[in-house]
Each structure stands twice: as C-alpha cells, then as structure tokens.
C-alpha cells in the first residue's frame, strides 16, 4: 500500500513529462514572446513603411511635370504645388484598365498630370510614372518606379540620361525605338544591349497615352484626398 | 565470332582527343585545323583589313601568354607545342567583330584559356569549348562593343561602313541581305562568319582529313534546314529564307570549326548526330524566338554541357554484352 | 571544462581560420546574390550580425531548457523573429536598400551560418562565448562579402560604394555584376585563399 502511492505519482509525473504541453512549453512561450515583439515592431514601423511607399511616388511628381531644375526652384521659393491622386477607368476594345494618376496644380492653376502605368519588361513587370502637360499634348518626363531588368544593361532604362529622351516628345504619334542614334522627332534611342527593355518602356508609354487620349478631363476622374 | 567482335570493339571512354591513327597526334590535328582556317582568315583580312589582323594577333598572342602563365601556376610542363592555344586564339579572333576594342580580345583570350581550359585541367579535360567560353564572357560583359558595327568595303574603298549584321538587321528592320553577299562575305559580322564560301571550303577540308567528324556539321545543317523550312512555310512572306539561315550568321563557322572540337563533342557516331541535331535545333530556337539575333555560341555551349551525358547514352554495347 | 573554448578564441577563430564563407562554405546563397555592390554587401553583413548575435545570445541563455528533438524548432523560431525585425527596420529606415535587397533579407532565416552557430556553439556554450562567437563569425562573413563585392563592383561598374574609383572611360565588365560574375569571383577568391594557405603551411614546414 505504501509503495503504490509514489508509483502513481511517478506515473502521473512521467505522464505530464511526456505530454505535448510539457514538451513544447518553451516553443509556445517563445512564440508568444516573439509574436508580441513583432506586433510591437509592426505597430511602430508600419506607418513609416507605408509612408515610404507613398513618398517614393509623391517626391518624383513635381520634377516629372516641371523638370528637375524647375521643381527644385519652385520648392526653394515655396510655391504651393498641389498633388491630387485619383483613378480613371478606361474601357477599350473590350478590356478594362484602371490607371492611378495625379493631377498637379501650381498656385491653383493646372500644371499637368502624372500617370502610373505598368507593363511587361524583359525580366519582370516595369512600373512607370509618366508626366504629361496640362492638355496632355507633350510628355514632360518619365520615371521608372519598379524594374528587375538585367543589371548593367536593361536597368539603364532608369538612368536620368536615357529617360530624358522622352521629355518634350509629342503625344500625337506613338514613339518608336531605334538603335544607334535617334534622329527623327518621335524616335527613342535604345539602351545599348537592351533593346527589349527600351521597347518595353516605350510600349508602356505609347499604350498609356493611347488609352488616356481625350480622357484626361477632371470630370471623368475619381479624386481622393489631396497632398499639399 | 572473332570477326564480329572486331567490328564492334568495346569503346572505353577516356578524355578525348582520341588517337585513332598513329599520324593523328594532337599537333597534327591542330595543324590541320589551322590549314582549314586559312581561307576564313584570308577573307576576314581581305574584308576587314588591319582590323581583322589586329584582332587575330591580339587573340592568339594572349591565348599563348595565358597558356604559359596558367600552366606555370599549375606547375605543369609547357604545352605550347600542341598548337591548341593557337587554334583557340584564331577561332576566338574570328568570332569577334572587327571593331571590338583591344581589351575585348585580351580579356576573352585570358578567360578562354584560363577559365575555359586550364581550370578544368588543360587540354582534353575541359567541358566547354574554350573559345566560346571566352566569347560568352565578353559577349555578356561588353554587349555594346560586341555588336559588329563596322567593316571596310574592299571593293569600293569606303573606309568605315557602319551597318548592322545581317541577322540583327533582319531582327530589327525585317530586311534581308542578298544571298550573294552572304556567300562571298561582303557584309558585316564577326570576322570569320561573313563569308559562307570560305567556311565551307575549310570545313570540307577538315571533314575529308577526318579531323572534324562529318556527322556534327551534317546534323547541324540538316536540322537548320528542316526547322528553317518549317519557319518559312509558317511565314511565307518572310524575306529571310532557309538559305539565309544556312549561309547567314556564324552557322557555318560554328558547325565546321567550333562544334567539331573533339574534346567537347561526343565520341560515338550516334552521339555526334545527337550533338549536331541538338545544336541545330537550339540555334534555330534562339534565332527565331530569343532576344539575341544569333545563337550559335549559346547552342554550342549548351550542347557541350550535355556531351558527357550523350557519351553515356551512346556507348555501343559489345557483341554479346549486356 | 579545460577544453572549452574561451570567448576570445571563438571571436578570433570566426574571422579567418573558420571563416564562414571561405572555410565552411556556408551562407553562399546570399554571398553570391548581394555582392554586386559594396553597399548591399555591408547591409547584408550588418543584418546577419544583428540576427546572429541576438539568436546566439538567446539560445545560449535558454540552452539548459532545450529539448533535443525540439531544438531546431526553437532555433528557427528565434532566427525568424529577428530576421523579421531586421526586415521591417530596413523597410522603414533604408527603404531603397530594402527594395534593392528584395527577398534576400527574409532569406537570412535559412542562412546556414546562423543555424550552424546556434547548434554548434550557442546551445553548448556560455552567453559570453556565444556572443563572441557571433561577432567573430559575422565579421568573417562581412569580410568575405566585402572582398567579393569590392572586386565585382569595381570591375563591373568602375565604382565603389557608388563613388567612381576608375576613370569614366573604364569599360564596365557588365558580367561581373550579373550572377556569373558572382560565381567566377567567388571561385577565384576561394582559390586564392587556399593558395595562400598552402604557401603558408609549406613555409611552416
């Protein structure tokens, strides 16, 4: 009788020792601690990361409409530039496309548009910002937001020098890509060794302009809150 | 019984090149390749003048220098006498465009011999064709200067003529070069690829001398003909015909001089057919569907990688063996 | 306990004699992927140092509570938590770098160097030894990354950490900043390290 008591306790204890809870308490505790730590990090940094993403686009907008130098001067003189984001739905040939765009005004007068556009590149999707003047007649600048083209070749589409070719091009006719020196007014010189990437960018620009031709009217656009 | 076993000898696979005749030593084979290259080199120098000469001299010189330096580093006996470095240099030079700057030749030569050959253990041990390894390196490193863009018109005396190579001109503008200029070589391109006639002449000599296995070029040319014909039938209006596919670009130079390298191609006859057909198919795949205008180099390198596997598949079974 | 390594010994061993990249050939995925420039290489080295240090210290603290068959779960959990923290910090304060490094920061979770150090060192040694080991190994990893990155960035772009070090006429070897350049550079540097080693051991004899 006396010996049965410790035996049962032993069995109980070893039963507890072998139970899943006893085995995994450390894992569960660590998961809890790390989970709360990560939640705290996310709460503190989440809005900073979101702001980074928005700012990346917003920062580029003035120079795409006014040009880099003019945008810097306007900022120095603290001319108020208003950027109003919006979306536009385009239905063409049975397909529906949505464009995110930004209307830019300077001192209250309309200055231009910046449109976000994306399309297939050589390696992956290329995302562009395309700046147009107020009446959408000339391109005022382009910027490459996202690209994974070949380093050293295709990723040269992001250089200011290559992008500057698009500035002041007319939107009347689609642009064409040529190799070895652009001579015609509607020609874009391809990046050496990266004709496909150059063509992709030009095609995205052409398609966006074609889609939005005659549609950049404030009444047709759904605007959300503006950024000062 | 003994008769049949003599006809089907057991093939033991050892690093090539293999001795199948007492006169066929490595230096003799290499000398034959150099003789076969004479018409190609001559047309290259005729059309591209001193640009060609300069490119060839740079490539040969630095291939030899790299061979000396790298064999010294590995403390092996000098192997300059087998002429293999000279052949690599000449083929490399012929595969570069005339206008490529000097450092392109230097770097490709050092990479060809150093990384393409010696790193693997020297002649006979390399997996990839050394000249093509060197060319692939500079092709990716200096894509801009590898696009051929200048040649000297030997007949009209106009000095520098900037024009696209026939294949890239076709890819970009859809215009085809007349067949006669592809045949004679009065067009732009890498040094050795412009004249189809010169490549054929040298190539046939190589096959007759049995330095190059005829099955490989035959396989390549047959496949290109078939695929090119199908492509033609699909797109009847294309100006780029099967004959353009056969004579244009580096196809003939590659088929006769580059793919037939005994070290990096299969040893058995069946294997050689598979190898040739594979290269032909890959060339056409790259030409028709890729962003590159020409695909001979990548096709050869890819099939080089498959060569050990092809060898394994095609080892003939000895008579009565399992 | 006489044969236990001292903290200083662990620290020194990690840098060169037991260099994680050149000697143990660990963590090669990130070694090859992020060394096309000095800046991403340094960022990666910093991130790995933070994760390795934190994971080693925590594992060492709880080493007596570890159940043998659940230890890998605990290692992975700890490492993943710190990697996520690093990833969020980079996205918040070094946004461009975080975009450039892409998936390679989250991939630190599967970097063998860290789980190897947790298993080999931290789960057996005192906190101080584990911490010194983490710092030594991280410095070794950082040195290896930088050595590859310097070669690749200078040859591939003529620049170092974004500053031009070679004249603008330098023909950039594009291949060096592409994946093949990573393999070639790593192979050649590994050969060089082995050669130096061989020469040194021959001199000792």
mmCIF file with all atom_site columns, C-alpha atoms in Angstrom, chain B residues 75 103 107 115 119 136-137 140-143, chain C residues 171-176 178 180 184 188 202:
data_model
loop_
_atom_site.group_PDB
_atom_site.id
_atom_site.type_symbol
_atom_site.label_atom_id
_atom_site.label_alt_id
_atom_site.label_comp_id
_atom_site.label_asym_id
_atom_site.label_entity_id
_atom_site.label_seq_id
_atom_site.pdbx_PDB_ins_code
_atom_site.Cartn_x
_atom_site.Cartn_y
_atom_site.Cartn_z
_atom_site.occupancy
_atom_site.B_iso_or_equiv
_atom_site.pdbx_formal_charge
_atom_site.auth_seq_id
_atom_site.auth_comp_id
_atom_site.auth_asym_id
_atom_site.auth_atom_id
_atom_site.pdbx_PDB_model_num
ATOM 1  C CA . UNK B 1 75  ? 53.477 23.549 -62.372 1.00 0.00 ? 75  UNK B CA 1
ATOM 2  C CA . UNK B 1 103 ? 40.677 44.807 -74.289 1.00 0.00 ? 103 UNK B CA 1
ATOM 3  C CA . UNK B 1 107 ? 40.047 39.517 -71.768 1.00 0.00 ? 107 UNK B CA 1
ATOM 4  C CA . UNK B 1 115 ? 38.690 29.640 -67.135 1.00 0.00 ? 115 UNK B CA 1
ATOM 5  C CA . UNK B 1 119 ? 40.932 25.445 -64.672 1.00 0.00 ? 119 UNK B CA 1
ATOM 6  C CA . UNK B 1 136 ? 30.414 34.302 -73.961 1.00 0.00 ? 136 UNK B CA 1
ATOM 7  C CA . UNK B 1 137 ? 32.236 36.192 -71.214 1.00 0.00 ? 137 UNK B CA 1
ATOM 8  C CA . UNK B 1 140 ? 27.801 39.491 -71.657 1.00 0.00 ? 140 UNK B CA 1
ATOM 9  C CA . UNK B 1 141 ? 30.426 41.811 -70.204 1.00 0.00 ? 141 UNK B CA 1
ATOM 10 C CA . UNK B 1 142 ? 30.674 44.189 -73.164 1.00 0.00 ? 142 UNK B CA 1
ATOM 11 C CA . UNK B 1 143 ? 27.387 43.709 -75.012 1.00 0.00 ? 143 UNK B CA 1
ATOM 12 C CA . UNK C 2 171 ? 34.766 49.687 -69.898 1.00 0.00 ? 171 UNK C CA 1
ATOM 13 C CA . UNK C 2 172 ? 32.412 48.206 -67.323 1.00 0.00 ? 172 UNK C CA 1
ATOM 14 C CA . UNK C 2 173 ? 32.531 44.425 -67.222 1.00 0.00 ? 173 UNK C CA 1
ATOM 15 C CA . UNK C 2 174 ? 28.786 44.001 -67.027 1.00 0.00 ? 174 UNK C CA 1
ATOM 16 C CA . UNK C 2 175 ? 29.153 40.279 -66.451 1.00 0.00 ? 175 UNK C CA 1
ATOM 17 C CA . UNK C 2 176 ? 30.752 40.913 -63.068 1.00 0.00 ? 176 UNK C CA 1
ATOM 18 C CA . UNK C 2 178 ? 25.487 39.606 -63.066 1.00 0.00 ? 178 UNK C CA 1
ATOM 19 C CA . UNK C 2 180 ? 28.044 34.552 -63.463 1.00 0.00 ? 180 UNK C CA 1
ATOM 20 C CA . UNK C 2 184 ? 33.633 33.449 -61.047 1.00 0.00 ? 184 UNK C CA 1
ATOM 21 C CA . UNK C 2 188 ? 38.830 32.670 -57.942 1.00 0.00 ? 188 UNK C CA 1
ATOM 22 C CA . UNK C 2 202 ? 54.642 24.957 -46.632 1.00 0.00 ? 202 UNK C CA 1
#
